[in-house]
Tab-separated table of C-alpha atoms and ligand atoms in Angstrom:
chain	number	residue	atom	x	y	z
J	1	UNK	CA	254.546	22.356	40.449
J	2	UNK	CA	252.276	25.029	40.142
J	3	UNK	CA	252.979	28.650	40.717
J	4	UNK	CA	251.123	31.552	41.039
J	5	UNK	CA	252.248	34.777	40.571
J	6	UNK	CA	250.272	38.066	42.063
J	7	UNK	CA	250.867	40.780	40.006
J	8	UNK	CA	249.666	44.112	38.449
J	9	UNK	CA	250.708	43.214	34.959
J	10	UNK	CA	250.141	39.667	33.813
J	11	UNK	CA	250.654	41.045	30.749
J	12	UNK	CA	254.462	40.636	30.968
J	13	UNK	CA	253.893	36.956	31.995
J	14	UNK	CA	252.620	36.049	28.265
J	15	UNK	CA	256.351	37.111	27.269
J	16	UNK	CA	257.787	34.756	30.225
J	17	UNK	CA	255.667	31.726	29.119
J	18	UNK	CA	256.901	31.537	25.196
J	19	UNK	CA	260.746	30.498	26.607
J	20	UNK	CA	261.842	27.382	25.359
J	21	UNK	CA	262.188	25.843	29.172
J	22	UNK	CA	259.000	27.728	30.449
J	23	UNK	CA	256.559	26.289	27.565
J	24	UNK	CA	258.385	22.623	28.065
J	25	UNK	CA	257.716	22.911	31.848
J	26	UNK	CA	254.146	23.831	30.970
J	27	UNK	CA	253.936	21.025	28.807
J	28	UNK	CA	254.816	18.339	31.368
J	29	UNK	CA	251.582	20.002	33.597
J	30	UNK	CA	253.199	21.841	35.320
J	31	UNK	CA	251.985	26.228	35.996
J	32	UNK	CA	252.623	29.641	36.102
J	33	UNK	CA	248.811	31.253	36.581
J	34	UNK	CA	248.695	34.897	37.111
J	35	UNK	CA	246.473	36.714	39.477
J	36	UNK	CA	245.762	40.302	38.744
J	37	UNK	CA	245.212	42.453	42.191
J	38	UNK	CA	242.822	44.612	39.671
J	39	UNK	CA	240.322	42.236	38.936
J	40	UNK	CA	239.090	41.348	42.942
J	41	UNK	CA	239.902	44.708	43.968
J	42	UNK	CA	237.144	45.588	46.452
J	43	UNK	CA	238.036	48.964	46.229
J	44	UNK	CA	236.577	51.115	43.259
J	45	UNK	CA	238.002	52.191	39.852
J	46	UNK	CA	240.688	48.910	40.412
J	47	UNK	CA	242.359	51.495	42.880
J	48	UNK	CA	245.110	48.896	44.330
J	49	UNK	CA	247.711	51.390	46.420
J	50	UNK	CA	247.682	54.093	48.393
J	51	UNK	CA	249.992	56.666	49.977
J	52	UNK	CA	251.957	55.786	52.834
J	53	UNK	CA	250.983	57.118	56.143
J	54	UNK	CA	253.596	59.251	58.311
J	55	UNK	CA	254.288	61.002	54.077
J	56	UNK	CA	257.105	60.055	51.774
J	57	UNK	CA	256.993	59.651	48.367
J	58	UNK	CA	255.328	55.532	46.382
J	59	UNK	CA	252.723	54.278	46.853
J	60	UNK	CA	252.036	51.464	48.672
J	61	UNK	CA	250.202	48.011	48.205
J	62	UNK	CA	247.026	47.984	50.295
J	63	UNK	CA	246.458	45.066	52.688
J	64	UNK	CA	242.579	44.761	52.338
J	65	UNK	CA	243.913	44.220	48.518
J	66	UNK	CA	246.208	41.435	48.719
J	67	UNK	CA	243.629	39.993	51.009
J	68	UNK	CA	240.586	40.153	48.760
J	69	UNK	CA	243.251	38.829	45.850
J	70	UNK	CA	244.942	36.076	47.896
J	71	UNK	CA	240.916	34.849	49.446
J	72	UNK	CA	239.444	34.633	45.732
J	73	UNK	CA	242.219	32.572	44.735
J	74	UNK	CA	242.715	29.621	47.469
J	75	UNK	CA	239.075	29.954	49.073
J	76	UNK	CA	240.770	30.564	52.766
J	77	UNK	CA	241.573	33.015	54.711
J	78	UNK	CA	245.237	34.096	53.529
J	79	UNK	CA	246.353	33.773	57.499
J	80	UNK	CA	245.941	30.488	56.754
J	81	UNK	CA	248.120	30.283	53.727
J	82	UNK	CA	251.478	30.415	55.047
J	83	UNK	CA	250.890	27.303	57.055
J	84	UNK	CA	249.897	25.372	53.747
J	85	UNK	CA	252.256	27.115	50.970
J	86	UNK	CA	255.452	28.873	50.289
J	87	UNK	CA	254.021	32.602	49.765
J	88	UNK	CA	257.013	34.605	48.939
J	89	UNK	CA	256.565	38.329	47.974
J	90	UNK	CA	259.659	39.922	45.893
J	91	UNK	CA	261.274	42.687	47.957
J	92	UNK	CA	264.993	44.033	47.771
J	93	UNK	CA	265.635	43.284	51.226
J	94	UNK	CA	264.473	39.457	51.208
J	95	UNK	CA	266.934	36.744	51.500
J	96	UNK	CA	269.047	36.704	48.330
J	97	UNK	CA	267.994	34.101	45.300
J	98	UNK	CA	271.004	31.458	45.237
J	99	UNK	CA	271.249	28.072	43.685
J	100	UNK	CA	270.160	26.681	47.301
J	101	UNK	CA	267.438	28.535	47.485
J	102	UNK	CA	265.965	27.761	43.741
J	103	UNK	CA	266.648	23.564	44.922
J	104	UNK	CA	264.815	24.344	48.047
J	105	UNK	CA	261.753	26.064	45.816
J	106	UNK	CA	261.666	23.448	43.352
J	107	UNK	CA	261.229	21.102	45.796
J	108	UNK	CA	257.490	22.289	46.260
J	109	UNK	CA	254.140	21.212	44.427
J	110	UNK	CA	252.862	24.772	45.036
J	111	UNK	CA	254.521	28.471	44.854
J	112	UNK	CA	252.971	31.463	45.840
J	113	UNK	CA	254.477	34.826	44.708
J	114	UNK	CA	253.345	38.391	45.508
J	115	UNK	CA	254.754	41.272	42.910
J	116	UNK	CA	254.770	44.489	44.894
J	117	UNK	CA	254.951	48.079	42.593
J	118	UNK	CA	256.318	51.638	43.878
J	119	UNK	CA	256.794	51.372	47.341
J	120	UNK	CA	256.356	48.221	48.283
J	121	UNK	CA	253.687	45.964	50.584
J	122	UNK	CA	252.195	47.408	53.824
J	123	UNK	CA	254.232	45.457	56.331
J	124	UNK	CA	251.086	43.634	57.622
J	125	UNK	CA	250.581	41.332	54.180
J	126	UNK	CA	254.266	40.566	55.195
J	127	UNK	CA	253.410	39.798	58.423
J	128	UNK	CA	250.523	37.847	58.325
J	129	UNK	CA	250.450	36.756	54.904
J	130	UNK	CA	253.525	35.757	54.074
J	131	UNK	CA	256.483	32.756	54.565
J	132	UNK	CA	259.140	34.874	53.421
J	133	UNK	CA	260.446	37.600	51.214
J	134	UNK	CA	262.750	36.925	48.568
J	135	UNK	CA	265.367	39.445	46.233
J	136	UNK	CA	267.165	39.484	43.349
J	137	UNK	CA	270.009	41.132	44.711
J	138	UNK	CA	271.044	43.885	46.570
J	139	UNK	CA	269.955	47.015	44.111
J	140	UNK	CA	265.855	48.844	43.559
J	141	UNK	CA	263.972	47.187	40.800
J	142	UNK	CA	260.582	49.581	40.193
J	143	UNK	CA	258.328	46.211	40.911
J	144	UNK	CA	258.542	42.855	41.568
J	145	UNK	CA	257.659	41.101	38.763
J	146	UNK	CA	261.251	40.806	36.833
J	147	UNK	CA	262.734	39.532	40.331
J	148	UNK	CA	259.559	36.883	40.027
J	149	UNK	CA	260.716	36.010	36.500
J	150	UNK	CA	264.178	35.484	37.519
J	151	UNK	CA	263.023	33.065	40.279
J	152	UNK	CA	260.596	31.189	38.610
J	153	UNK	CA	263.395	30.694	35.637
J	154	UNK	CA	265.601	29.179	37.672
J	155	UNK	CA	263.558	27.240	39.923
J	156	UNK	CA	261.425	25.940	36.589
J	157	UNK	CA	265.091	24.958	35.033
J	158	UNK	CA	265.643	22.255	37.903
J	159	UNK	CA	262.664	20.643	37.316
J	160	UNK	CA	263.246	17.229	36.222
J	161	UNK	CA	262.511	17.064	32.475
J	162	UNK	CA	262.401	20.885	31.540
J	163	UNK	CA	265.312	20.840	30.024
J	164	UNK	CA	266.496	19.286	27.174
J	165	UNK	CA	269.595	17.197	29.220
J	166	UNK	CA	268.662	17.065	33.252
J	167	UNK	CA	272.608	16.754	33.126
J	168	UNK	CA	272.894	20.339	32.288
J	169	UNK	CA	270.441	21.011	35.761
J	170	UNK	CA	272.904	19.358	37.600
J	171	UNK	CA	276.577	19.475	37.100
J	172	UNK	CA	275.790	23.905	36.687
J	173	UNK	CA	277.521	26.919	38.284
J	174	UNK	CA	277.048	26.435	41.914
J	175	UNK	CA	275.180	23.581	42.438
J	176	UNK	CA	276.176	20.701	44.825
J	177	UNK	CA	277.617	18.535	42.022
J	178	UNK	CA	280.036	21.025	41.473
J	179	UNK	CA	280.495	21.897	45.584
J	180	UNK	CA	279.055	25.141	44.858
J	181	UNK	CA	281.990	26.522	42.466
J	182	UNK	CA	281.558	28.343	39.170
J	183	UNK	CA	281.132	25.982	36.223
J	184	UNK	CA	284.079	24.545	33.987
J	185	UNK	CA	284.697	26.416	30.638
J	186	UNK	CA	282.986	25.241	27.264
J	187	UNK	CA	283.690	25.186	23.442
J	188	UNK	CA	282.326	23.559	20.780
J	189	UNK	CA	283.107	23.748	17.055
J	190	UNK	CA	285.874	24.777	15.365
J	191	UNK	CA	288.710	23.318	17.091
J	192	UNK	CA	291.112	26.265	15.766
J	193	UNK	CA	289.793	30.096	15.538
J	194	UNK	CA	292.762	32.138	14.392
J	195	UNK	CA	294.661	29.787	16.266
J	196	UNK	CA	292.832	30.112	19.728
J	197	UNK	CA	292.400	25.999	20.309
J	198	UNK	CA	290.443	24.333	22.224
J	199	UNK	CA	292.415	22.382	25.077
J	200	UNK	CA	293.725	18.927	23.511
J	201	UNK	CA	292.180	16.743	26.461
J	202	UNK	CA	287.891	17.997	25.211
J	203	UNK	CA	289.563	16.361	21.591
J	204	UNK	CA	290.698	13.703	23.510
J	205	UNK	CA	288.037	11.489	23.786
J	206	UNK	CA	288.891	10.520	26.974
J	207	UNK	CA	285.736	10.781	29.225
J	208	UNK	CA	287.804	10.759	32.874
J	209	UNK	CA	290.489	13.329	31.975
J	210	UNK	CA	287.981	15.316	30.464
J	211	UNK	CA	285.742	15.098	33.685
J	212	UNK	CA	289.187	15.646	35.874
J	213	UNK	CA	290.157	18.687	33.802
J	214	UNK	CA	286.962	20.141	34.237
J	215	UNK	CA	286.770	19.815	37.946
J	216	UNK	CA	290.334	21.081	38.068
J	217	UNK	CA	288.991	24.374	36.001
J	218	UNK	CA	286.156	24.767	38.027
J	219	UNK	CA	287.911	24.572	41.514
J	220	UNK	CA	290.281	27.017	39.696
J	221	UNK	CA	287.294	29.526	39.300
J	222	UNK	CA	285.772	28.906	42.908
J	223	UNK	CA	289.173	31.244	44.066
J	224	UNK	CA	286.506	34.691	42.866
J	225	UNK	CA	284.616	36.573	40.356
J	226	UNK	CA	285.652	36.406	36.968
J	227	UNK	CA	287.299	39.533	35.605
K	301	6GU	CL1	262.463	40.862	44.638
K	301	6GU	N1	261.761	43.329	44.093
K	301	6GU	C1	262.436	45.174	43.893
K	301	6GU	N2	261.029	45.965	44.040
K	301	6GU	N3	263.578	45.337	44.169
K	301	6GU	C2	264.119	44.154	43.857
K	301	6GU	C3	264.086	42.705	44.160
K	301	6GU	C4	262.879	42.778	43.990
K	301	6GU	N4	265.523	42.078	44.241
K	301	6GU	C5	266.451	42.745	43.672
K	301	6GU	N5	265.594	44.006	43.611
């Protein structure tokens, strides 16, 4: 997968790229590139946003600035992009990210993530240049960058070979393998700590019984969030 992140803060993603599974993904030929709106802005002094028409607080990312950045990156009129690739604007009101969306996005060869700041995007960006809006939950962040990292984290770990053990991305919370339920509990050594013992079945070496126990635990947790 080639993911392009359009942002005012490209340097934030330097840290993101140091995470083990992101490093793994990059080493396998996947890419996470950043595009800085300021390097292609047609306006003076690196301006990228402006006060909202009609008044009010905050600043709005300009449509001409977005068009210039997309045009420079892809070499086409950005109105052509939505029919060719998924172009995602990170906004608090978008489709809420879940396992199904992460799986869907992981199947895309190319992704474009647009991060707004302040009061967000000029509406014409959303109308003409993007395929969808994605949110990471119903609360408001100061910008889309952290949300873009959350989306990429969830997506990259689904790519084959990116986690040490592919199985860990298949049988995990909310996956089809667990019928959408939360994952079962995990234990490791020591088997007894202060009398808090690990369930016997996990020490039994009996794989079928272990599987059965895990599925039962997972289903039990499906009743609702844990306290
Ligand atoms: Cl994607 N962006 C912003 N600015 N706030 C958010 C969000 C995204 N998702 C939840 N809150």
